[in-house]
mmCIF file of C-alpha atoms in Angstrom:
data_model
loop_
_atom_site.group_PDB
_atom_site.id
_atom_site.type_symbol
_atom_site.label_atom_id
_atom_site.label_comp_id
_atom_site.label_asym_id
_atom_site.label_seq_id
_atom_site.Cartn_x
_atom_site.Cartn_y
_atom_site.Cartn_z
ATOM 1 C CA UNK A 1 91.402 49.505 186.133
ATOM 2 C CA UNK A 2 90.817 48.991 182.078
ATOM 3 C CA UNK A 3 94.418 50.392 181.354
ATOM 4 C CA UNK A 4 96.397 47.686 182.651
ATOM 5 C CA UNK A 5 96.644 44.424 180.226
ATOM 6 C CA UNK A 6 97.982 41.222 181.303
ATOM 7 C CA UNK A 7 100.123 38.732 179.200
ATOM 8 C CA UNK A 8 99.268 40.779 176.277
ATOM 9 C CA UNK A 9 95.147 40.255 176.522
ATOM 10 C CA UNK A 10 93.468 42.815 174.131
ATOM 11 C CA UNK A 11 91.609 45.545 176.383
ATOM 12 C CA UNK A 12 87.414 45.512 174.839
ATOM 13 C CA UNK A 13 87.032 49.401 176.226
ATOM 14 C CA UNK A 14 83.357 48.852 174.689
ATOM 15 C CA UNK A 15 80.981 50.748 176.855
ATOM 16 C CA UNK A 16 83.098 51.336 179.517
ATOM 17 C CA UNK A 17 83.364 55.333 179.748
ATOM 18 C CA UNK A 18 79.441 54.787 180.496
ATOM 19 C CA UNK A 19 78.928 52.393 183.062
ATOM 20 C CA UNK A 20 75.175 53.597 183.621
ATOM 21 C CA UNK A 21 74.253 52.285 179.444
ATOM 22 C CA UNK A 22 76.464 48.853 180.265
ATOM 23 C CA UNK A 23 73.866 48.134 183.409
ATOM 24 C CA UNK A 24 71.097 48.974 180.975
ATOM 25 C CA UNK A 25 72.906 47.231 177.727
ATOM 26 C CA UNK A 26 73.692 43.621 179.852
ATOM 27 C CA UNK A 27 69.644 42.575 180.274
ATOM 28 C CA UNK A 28 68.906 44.056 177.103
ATOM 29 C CA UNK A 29 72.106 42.278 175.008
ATOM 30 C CA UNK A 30 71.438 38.648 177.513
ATOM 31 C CA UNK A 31 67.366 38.439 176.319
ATOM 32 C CA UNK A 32 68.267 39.775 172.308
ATOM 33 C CA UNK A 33 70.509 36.669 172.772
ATOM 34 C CA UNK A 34 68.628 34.022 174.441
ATOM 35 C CA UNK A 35 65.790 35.309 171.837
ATOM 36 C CA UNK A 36 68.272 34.831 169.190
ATOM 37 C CA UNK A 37 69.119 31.464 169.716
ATOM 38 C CA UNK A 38 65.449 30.563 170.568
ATOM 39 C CA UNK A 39 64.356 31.612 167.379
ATOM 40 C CA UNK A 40 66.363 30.606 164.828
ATOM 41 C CA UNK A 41 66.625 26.954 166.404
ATOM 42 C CA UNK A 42 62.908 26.864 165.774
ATOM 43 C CA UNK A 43 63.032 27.843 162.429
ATOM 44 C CA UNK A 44 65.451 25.436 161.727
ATOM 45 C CA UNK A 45 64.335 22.478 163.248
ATOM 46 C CA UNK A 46 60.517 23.236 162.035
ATOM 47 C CA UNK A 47 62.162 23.349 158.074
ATOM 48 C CA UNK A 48 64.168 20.523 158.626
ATOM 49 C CA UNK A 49 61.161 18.391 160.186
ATOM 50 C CA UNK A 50 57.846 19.968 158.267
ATOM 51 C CA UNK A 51 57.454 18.462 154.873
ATOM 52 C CA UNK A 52 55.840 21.185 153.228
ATOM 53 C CA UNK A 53 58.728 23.438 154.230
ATOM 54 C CA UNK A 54 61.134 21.625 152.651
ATOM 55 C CA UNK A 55 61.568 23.958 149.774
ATOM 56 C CA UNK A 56 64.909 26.311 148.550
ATOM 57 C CA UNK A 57 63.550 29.128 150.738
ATOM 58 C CA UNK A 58 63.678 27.526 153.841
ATOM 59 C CA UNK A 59 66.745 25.729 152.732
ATOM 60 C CA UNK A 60 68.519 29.264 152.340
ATOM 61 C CA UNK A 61 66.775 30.222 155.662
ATOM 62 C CA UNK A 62 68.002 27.055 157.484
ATOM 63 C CA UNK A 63 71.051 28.206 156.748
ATOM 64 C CA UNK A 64 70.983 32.246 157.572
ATOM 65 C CA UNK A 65 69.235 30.708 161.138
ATOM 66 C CA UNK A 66 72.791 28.777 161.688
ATOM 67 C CA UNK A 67 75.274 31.759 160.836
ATOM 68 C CA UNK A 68 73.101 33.528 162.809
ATOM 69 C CA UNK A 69 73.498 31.798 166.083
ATOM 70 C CA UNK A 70 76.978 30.709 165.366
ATOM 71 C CA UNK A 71 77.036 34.886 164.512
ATOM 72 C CA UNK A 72 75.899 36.472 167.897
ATOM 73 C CA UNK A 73 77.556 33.158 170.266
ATOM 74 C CA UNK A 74 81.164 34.257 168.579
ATOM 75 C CA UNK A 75 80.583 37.767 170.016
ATOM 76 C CA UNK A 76 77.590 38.161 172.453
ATOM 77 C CA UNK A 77 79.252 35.979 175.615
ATOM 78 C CA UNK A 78 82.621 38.033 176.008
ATOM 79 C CA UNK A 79 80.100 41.186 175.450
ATOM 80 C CA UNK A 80 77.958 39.864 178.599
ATOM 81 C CA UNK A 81 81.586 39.253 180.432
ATOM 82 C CA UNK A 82 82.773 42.517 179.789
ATOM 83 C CA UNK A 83 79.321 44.270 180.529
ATOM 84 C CA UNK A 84 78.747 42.648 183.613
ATOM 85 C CA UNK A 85 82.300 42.734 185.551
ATOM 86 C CA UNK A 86 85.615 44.699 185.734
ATOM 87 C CA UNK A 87 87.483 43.028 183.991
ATOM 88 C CA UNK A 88 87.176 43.945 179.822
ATOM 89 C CA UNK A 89 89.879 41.972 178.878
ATOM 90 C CA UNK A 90 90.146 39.281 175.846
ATOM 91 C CA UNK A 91 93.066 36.790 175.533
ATOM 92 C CA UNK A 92 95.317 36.870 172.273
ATOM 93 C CA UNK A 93 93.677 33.687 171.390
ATOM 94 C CA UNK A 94 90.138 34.366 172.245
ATOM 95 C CA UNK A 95 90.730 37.834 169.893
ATOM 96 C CA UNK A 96 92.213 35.916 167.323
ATOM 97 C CA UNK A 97 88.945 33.354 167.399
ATOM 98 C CA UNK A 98 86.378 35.717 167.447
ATOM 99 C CA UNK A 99 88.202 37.822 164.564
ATOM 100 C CA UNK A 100 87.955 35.146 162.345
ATOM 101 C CA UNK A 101 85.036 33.619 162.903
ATOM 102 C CA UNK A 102 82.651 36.532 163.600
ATOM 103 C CA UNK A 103 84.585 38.282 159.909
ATOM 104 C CA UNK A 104 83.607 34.223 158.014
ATOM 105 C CA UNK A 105 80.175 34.277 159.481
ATOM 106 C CA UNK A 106 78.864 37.896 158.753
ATOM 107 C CA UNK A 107 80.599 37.821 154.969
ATOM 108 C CA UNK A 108 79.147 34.087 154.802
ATOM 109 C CA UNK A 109 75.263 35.932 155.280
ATOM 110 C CA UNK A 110 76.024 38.986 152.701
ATOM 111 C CA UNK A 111 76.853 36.762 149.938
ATOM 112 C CA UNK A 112 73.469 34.676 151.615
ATOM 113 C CA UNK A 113 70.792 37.263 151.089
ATOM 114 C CA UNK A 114 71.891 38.024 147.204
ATOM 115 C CA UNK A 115 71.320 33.761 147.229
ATOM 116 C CA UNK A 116 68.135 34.015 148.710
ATOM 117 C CA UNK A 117 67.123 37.240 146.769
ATOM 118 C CA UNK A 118 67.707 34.987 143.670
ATOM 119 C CA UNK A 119 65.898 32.252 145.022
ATOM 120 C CA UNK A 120 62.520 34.733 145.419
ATOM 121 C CA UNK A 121 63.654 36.083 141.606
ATOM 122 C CA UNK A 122 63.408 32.397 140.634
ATOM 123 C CA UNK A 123 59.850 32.103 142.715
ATOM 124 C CA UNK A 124 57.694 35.217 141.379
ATOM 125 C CA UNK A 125 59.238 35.659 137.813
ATOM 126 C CA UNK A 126 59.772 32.244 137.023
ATOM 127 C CA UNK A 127 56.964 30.380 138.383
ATOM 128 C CA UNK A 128 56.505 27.340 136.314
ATOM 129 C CA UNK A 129 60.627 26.086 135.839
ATOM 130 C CA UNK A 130 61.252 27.223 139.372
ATOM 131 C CA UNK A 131 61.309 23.753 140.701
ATOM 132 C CA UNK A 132 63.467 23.005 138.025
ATOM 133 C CA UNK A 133 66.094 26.083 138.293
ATOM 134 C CA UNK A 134 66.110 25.743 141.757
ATOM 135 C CA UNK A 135 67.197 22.129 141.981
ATOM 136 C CA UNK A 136 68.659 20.965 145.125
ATOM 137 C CA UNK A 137 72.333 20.313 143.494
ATOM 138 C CA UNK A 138 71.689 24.408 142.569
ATOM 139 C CA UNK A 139 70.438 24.953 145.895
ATOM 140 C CA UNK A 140 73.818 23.091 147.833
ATOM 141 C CA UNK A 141 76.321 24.576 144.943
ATOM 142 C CA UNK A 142 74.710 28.538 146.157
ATOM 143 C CA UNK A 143 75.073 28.098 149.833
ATOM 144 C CA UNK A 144 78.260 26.296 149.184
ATOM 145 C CA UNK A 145 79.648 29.808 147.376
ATOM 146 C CA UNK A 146 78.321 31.659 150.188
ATOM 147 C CA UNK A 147 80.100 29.558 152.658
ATOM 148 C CA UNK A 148 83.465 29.384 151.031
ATOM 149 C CA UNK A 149 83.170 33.401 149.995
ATOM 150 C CA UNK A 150 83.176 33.969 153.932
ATOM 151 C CA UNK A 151 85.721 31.477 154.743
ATOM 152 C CA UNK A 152 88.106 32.748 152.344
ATOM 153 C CA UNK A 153 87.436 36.069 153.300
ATOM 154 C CA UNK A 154 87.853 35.640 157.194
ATOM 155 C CA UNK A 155 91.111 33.976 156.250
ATOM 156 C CA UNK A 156 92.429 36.741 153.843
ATOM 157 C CA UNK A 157 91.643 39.986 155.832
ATOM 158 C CA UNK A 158 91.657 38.059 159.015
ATOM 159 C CA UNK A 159 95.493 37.068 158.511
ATOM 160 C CA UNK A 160 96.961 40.445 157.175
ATOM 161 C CA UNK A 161 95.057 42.436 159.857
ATOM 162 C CA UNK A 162 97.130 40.122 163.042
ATOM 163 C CA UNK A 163 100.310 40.871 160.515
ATOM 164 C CA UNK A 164 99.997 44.163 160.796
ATOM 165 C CA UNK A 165 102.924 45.315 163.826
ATOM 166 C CA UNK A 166 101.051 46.943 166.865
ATOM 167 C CA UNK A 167 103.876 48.204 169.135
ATOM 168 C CA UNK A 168 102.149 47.030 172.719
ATOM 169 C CA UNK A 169 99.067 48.786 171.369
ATOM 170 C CA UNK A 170 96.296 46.159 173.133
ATOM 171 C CA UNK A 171 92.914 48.962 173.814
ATOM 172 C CA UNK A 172 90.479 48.222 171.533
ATOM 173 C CA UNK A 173 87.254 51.002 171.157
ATOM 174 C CA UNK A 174 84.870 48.350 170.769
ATOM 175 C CA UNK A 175 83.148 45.215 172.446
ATOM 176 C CA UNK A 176 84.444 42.705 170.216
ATOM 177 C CA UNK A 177 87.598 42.188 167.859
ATOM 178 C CA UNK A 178 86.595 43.308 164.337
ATOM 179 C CA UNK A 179 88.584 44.422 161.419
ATOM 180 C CA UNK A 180 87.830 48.284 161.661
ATOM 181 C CA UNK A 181 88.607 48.672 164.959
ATOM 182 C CA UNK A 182 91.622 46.232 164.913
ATOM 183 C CA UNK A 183 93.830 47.734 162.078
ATOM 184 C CA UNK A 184 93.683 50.845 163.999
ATOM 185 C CA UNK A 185 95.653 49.726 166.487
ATOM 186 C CA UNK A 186 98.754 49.336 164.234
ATOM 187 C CA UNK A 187 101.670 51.434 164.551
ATOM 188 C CA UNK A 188 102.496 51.419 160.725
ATOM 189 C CA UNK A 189 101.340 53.566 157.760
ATOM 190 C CA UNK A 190 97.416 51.445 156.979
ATOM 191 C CA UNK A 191 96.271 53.319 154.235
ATOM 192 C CA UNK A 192 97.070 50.127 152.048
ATOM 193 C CA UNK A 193 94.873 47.948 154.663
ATOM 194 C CA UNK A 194 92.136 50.839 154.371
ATOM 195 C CA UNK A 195 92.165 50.383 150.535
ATOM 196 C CA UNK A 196 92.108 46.304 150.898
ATOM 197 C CA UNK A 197 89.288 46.413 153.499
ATOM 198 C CA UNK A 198 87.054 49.055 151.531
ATOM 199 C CA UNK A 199 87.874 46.753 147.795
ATOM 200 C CA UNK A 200 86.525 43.833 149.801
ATOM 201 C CA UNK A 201 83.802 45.325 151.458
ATOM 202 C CA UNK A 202 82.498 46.117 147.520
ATOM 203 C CA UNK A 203 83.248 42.619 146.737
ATOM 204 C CA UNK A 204 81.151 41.067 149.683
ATOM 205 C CA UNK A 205 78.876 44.038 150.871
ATOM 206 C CA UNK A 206 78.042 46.154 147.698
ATOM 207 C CA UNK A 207 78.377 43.448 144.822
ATOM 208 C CA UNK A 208 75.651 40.978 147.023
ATOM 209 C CA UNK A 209 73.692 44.274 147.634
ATOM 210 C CA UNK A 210 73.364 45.129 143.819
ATOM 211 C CA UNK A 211 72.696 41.513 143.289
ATOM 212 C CA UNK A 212 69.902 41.516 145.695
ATOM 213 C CA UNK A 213 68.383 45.018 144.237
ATOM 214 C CA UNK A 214 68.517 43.738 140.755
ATOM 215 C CA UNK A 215 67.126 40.699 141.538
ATOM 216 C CA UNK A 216 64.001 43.025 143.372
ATOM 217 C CA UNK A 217 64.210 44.877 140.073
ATOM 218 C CA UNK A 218 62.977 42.359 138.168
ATOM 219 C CA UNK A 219 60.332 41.287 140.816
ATOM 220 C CA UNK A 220 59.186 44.827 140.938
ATOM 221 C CA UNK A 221 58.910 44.723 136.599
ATOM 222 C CA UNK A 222 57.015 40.948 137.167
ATOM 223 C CA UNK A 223 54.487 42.426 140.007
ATOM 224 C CA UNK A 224 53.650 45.029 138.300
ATOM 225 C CA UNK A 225 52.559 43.010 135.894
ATOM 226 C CA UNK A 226 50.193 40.820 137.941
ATOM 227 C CA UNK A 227 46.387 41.298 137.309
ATOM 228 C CA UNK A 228 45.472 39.291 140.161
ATOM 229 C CA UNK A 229 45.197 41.132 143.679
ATOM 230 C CA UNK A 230 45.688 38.022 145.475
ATOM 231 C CA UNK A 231 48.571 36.614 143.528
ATOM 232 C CA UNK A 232 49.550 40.063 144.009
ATOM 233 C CA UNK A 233 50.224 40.242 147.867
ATOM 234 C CA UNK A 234 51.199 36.583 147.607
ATOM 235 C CA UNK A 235 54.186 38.004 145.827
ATOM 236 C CA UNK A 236 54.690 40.696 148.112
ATOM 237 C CA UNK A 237 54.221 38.244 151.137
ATOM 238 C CA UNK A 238 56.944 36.210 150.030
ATOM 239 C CA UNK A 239 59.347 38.512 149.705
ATOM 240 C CA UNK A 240 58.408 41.726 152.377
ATOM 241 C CA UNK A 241 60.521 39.258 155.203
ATOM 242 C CA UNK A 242 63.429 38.764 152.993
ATOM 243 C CA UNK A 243 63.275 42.489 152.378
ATOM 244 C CA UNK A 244 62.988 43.502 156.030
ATOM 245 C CA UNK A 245 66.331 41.455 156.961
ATOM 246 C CA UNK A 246 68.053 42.902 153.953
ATOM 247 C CA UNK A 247 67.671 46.442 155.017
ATOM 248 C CA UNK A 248 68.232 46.079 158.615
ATOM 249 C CA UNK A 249 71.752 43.911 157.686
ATOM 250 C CA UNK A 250 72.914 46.011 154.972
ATOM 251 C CA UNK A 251 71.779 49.238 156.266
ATOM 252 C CA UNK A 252 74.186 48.851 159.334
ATOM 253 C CA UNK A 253 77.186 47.027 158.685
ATOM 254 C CA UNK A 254 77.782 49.058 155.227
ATOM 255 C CA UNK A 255 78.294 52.435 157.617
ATOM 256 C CA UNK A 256 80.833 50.574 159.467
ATOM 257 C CA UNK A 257 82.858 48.889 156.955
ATOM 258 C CA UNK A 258 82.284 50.853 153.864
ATOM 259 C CA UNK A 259 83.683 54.121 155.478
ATOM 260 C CA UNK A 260 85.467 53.132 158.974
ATOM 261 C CA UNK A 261 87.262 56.269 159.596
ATOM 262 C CA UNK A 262 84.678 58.675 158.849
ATOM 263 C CA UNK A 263 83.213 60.349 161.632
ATOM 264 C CA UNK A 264 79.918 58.943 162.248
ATOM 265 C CA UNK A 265 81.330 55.248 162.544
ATOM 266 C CA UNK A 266 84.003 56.809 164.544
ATOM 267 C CA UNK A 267 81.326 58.180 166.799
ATOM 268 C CA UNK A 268 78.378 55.595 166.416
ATOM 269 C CA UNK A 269 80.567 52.689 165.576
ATOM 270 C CA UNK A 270 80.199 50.227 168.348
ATOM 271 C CA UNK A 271 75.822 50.753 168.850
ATOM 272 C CA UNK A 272 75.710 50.524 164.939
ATOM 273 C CA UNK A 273 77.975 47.056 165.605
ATOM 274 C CA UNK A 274 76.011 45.842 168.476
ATOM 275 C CA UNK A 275 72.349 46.343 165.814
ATOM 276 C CA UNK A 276 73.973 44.113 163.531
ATOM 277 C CA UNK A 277 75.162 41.471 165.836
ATOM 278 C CA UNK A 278 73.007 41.750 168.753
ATOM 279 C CA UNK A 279 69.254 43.327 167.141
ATOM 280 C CA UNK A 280 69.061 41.612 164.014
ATOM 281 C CA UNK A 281 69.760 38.355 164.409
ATOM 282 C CA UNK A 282 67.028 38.311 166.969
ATOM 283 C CA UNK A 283 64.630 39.822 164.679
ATOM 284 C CA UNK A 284 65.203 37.800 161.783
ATOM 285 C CA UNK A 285 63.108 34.512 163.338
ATOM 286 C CA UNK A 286 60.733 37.411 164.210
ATOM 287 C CA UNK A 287 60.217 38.927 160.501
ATOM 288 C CA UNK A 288 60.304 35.098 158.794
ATOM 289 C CA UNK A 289 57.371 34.027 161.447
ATOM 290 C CA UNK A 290 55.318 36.636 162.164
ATOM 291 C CA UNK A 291 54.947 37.743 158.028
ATOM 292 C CA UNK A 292 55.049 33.784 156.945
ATOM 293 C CA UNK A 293 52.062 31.861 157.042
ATOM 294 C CA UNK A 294 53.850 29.219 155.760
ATOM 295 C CA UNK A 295 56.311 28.727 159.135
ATOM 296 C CA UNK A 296 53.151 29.939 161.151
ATOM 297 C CA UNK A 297 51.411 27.031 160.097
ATOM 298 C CA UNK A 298 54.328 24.817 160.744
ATOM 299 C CA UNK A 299 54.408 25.684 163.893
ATOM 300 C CA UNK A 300 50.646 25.308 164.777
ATOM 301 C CA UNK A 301 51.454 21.169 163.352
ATOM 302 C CA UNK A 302 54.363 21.002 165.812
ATOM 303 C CA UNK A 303 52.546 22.565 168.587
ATOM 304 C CA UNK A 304 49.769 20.076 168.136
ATOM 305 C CA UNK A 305 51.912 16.732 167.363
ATOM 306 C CA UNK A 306 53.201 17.836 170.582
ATOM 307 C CA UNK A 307 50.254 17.923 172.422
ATOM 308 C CA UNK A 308 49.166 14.408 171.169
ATOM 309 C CA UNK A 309 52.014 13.256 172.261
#
């Protein structure tokens, strides 16, 4: 049924040789998702409403909530299509969409964390001029970079991965259109696009990652130095969320893009997709709230303005 394409729509084999994990995967992938989008509105419409939230953290956060839902919405609703009926086709156009603007979204959040593991740098080892270093034209210029940094990369491996000639090739091993997955289908020599993806995947998966494990460097050094016990976990506290998210992010999507043809992405490629697209943006919300006082407290003073009024 999946082998026939019409007017040249991609074929999303995704799950498909196991039809008994797609009935399992649609309830599971349609709750991570409604979770998703629950969760991060909150966040961002408690830190753009709560004054005492309106701080460079939960600016950055604001932010990671939005690519976030924009993230899993550019992927998750063909996934649901293609999980729940016959049909796991994608239109040219609809590949061509999602291509770009799930590749501008999840580059747009690597080069976010390194911001926001400089913003907790600024916090624990440069308490008294971080109001000052942090300054909101600072705080717009960083999440400016790490908006443009994903645009411009969408654009650049977006358009020479669509160049590349596929001679009628349209079956895609995977549930959504992604760069891995799609140069593969080329009928041409790719070992140049292998080299291009892997030097950008340094650029904007390995460079933010060292940037975000210096930064923790340095936080380690100034905690270490810290006398008090409370002050202590404070520092901890404030950055043990940022932390979690880091390692669940980076920790998937550098198996996939770092090394897409070796064997284990071959094999594990699509589930270790679907925990970066699906799974963690519906735990991020989850990690902020439940380890932040700070947004747990916000969202005691919303649940009580609302019951007054």
């Amino acid at each position: 049924m999946i082998n026939i394409s019409v007017n040249g729509d991609f074929i999303l084999a995704g799950f498909s040789d196991q039809p008994w994990l797609e009935k399992i995967l649609f309830p599971v992938v349609l709750i991570s998702y409604l979770l998703t989008l629950v969760g991060n509105t909150v966040i961002i419409l408690i830190s753009s409403i709560d004054p005492k939230l309106k701080t460079p953290m939960y600016f950055f956060l604001t932010h990671l909530s939005l690519v976030d839902i924009c993230f899993t919405t550019s992927i998750v609703p063909q996934l649901l299509w293609n999980l729940k009926g016959p049909a796991k086709t994608i239109t040219f156009l609809g590949c061509v969409i999602q291509l770009y603007v799930s590749l501008a979204l999840g580059s747009t959040e690597c080069v976010l964390l390194a911001v926001m593991a400089f913003d907790r740098y600024a916090a624990v080892c440069k308490p008294l001029s971080y109001t000052t270093v942090m300054n909101p034209q600072l705080c717009h210029a960083l999440a400016g970079v790490a908006w443009v940094s994903g645009l411009g990369n969408s654009a650049i491996q977006g358009t020479i991965t669509l160049w590349l000639p596929r001679c009628g090739r349209l079956w895609l091993y995977h549930f959504f259109c992604e760069v891995p997955s799609m140069i593969k289908l080329a009928c041409v020599d790719i070992h140049a696009n292998e080299i291009q993806l892997f030097i950008a995947s340094l650029i904007l998966l390995l460079l933010p990652l060292g940037l975000i494990l210096l930064s923790y460097g340095h936080i380690t050094r100034a905690v270490l130095r810290i006398k008090s016990s409370r002050a202590w976990h404070k520092a901890l506290g404030t950055c043990g969320s940022h932390l979690m998210v880091v390692s669940l992010f980076y920790g998937t999507i550098t198996a996939v893009y770092i090394q897409p043809n070796s064997s284990y992405a071959h094999n594990h490629g699509k589930f270790i997709s679907l925990f970066y697209t699906v799974v963690t943006p519906m735990l991020n919300p989850l990690i902020y709230t439940l380890r932040n006082k700070d947004v747990k407290a916000a969202l005691g003073r919303l649940f009580h303005r609302g019951l007054r009024t």
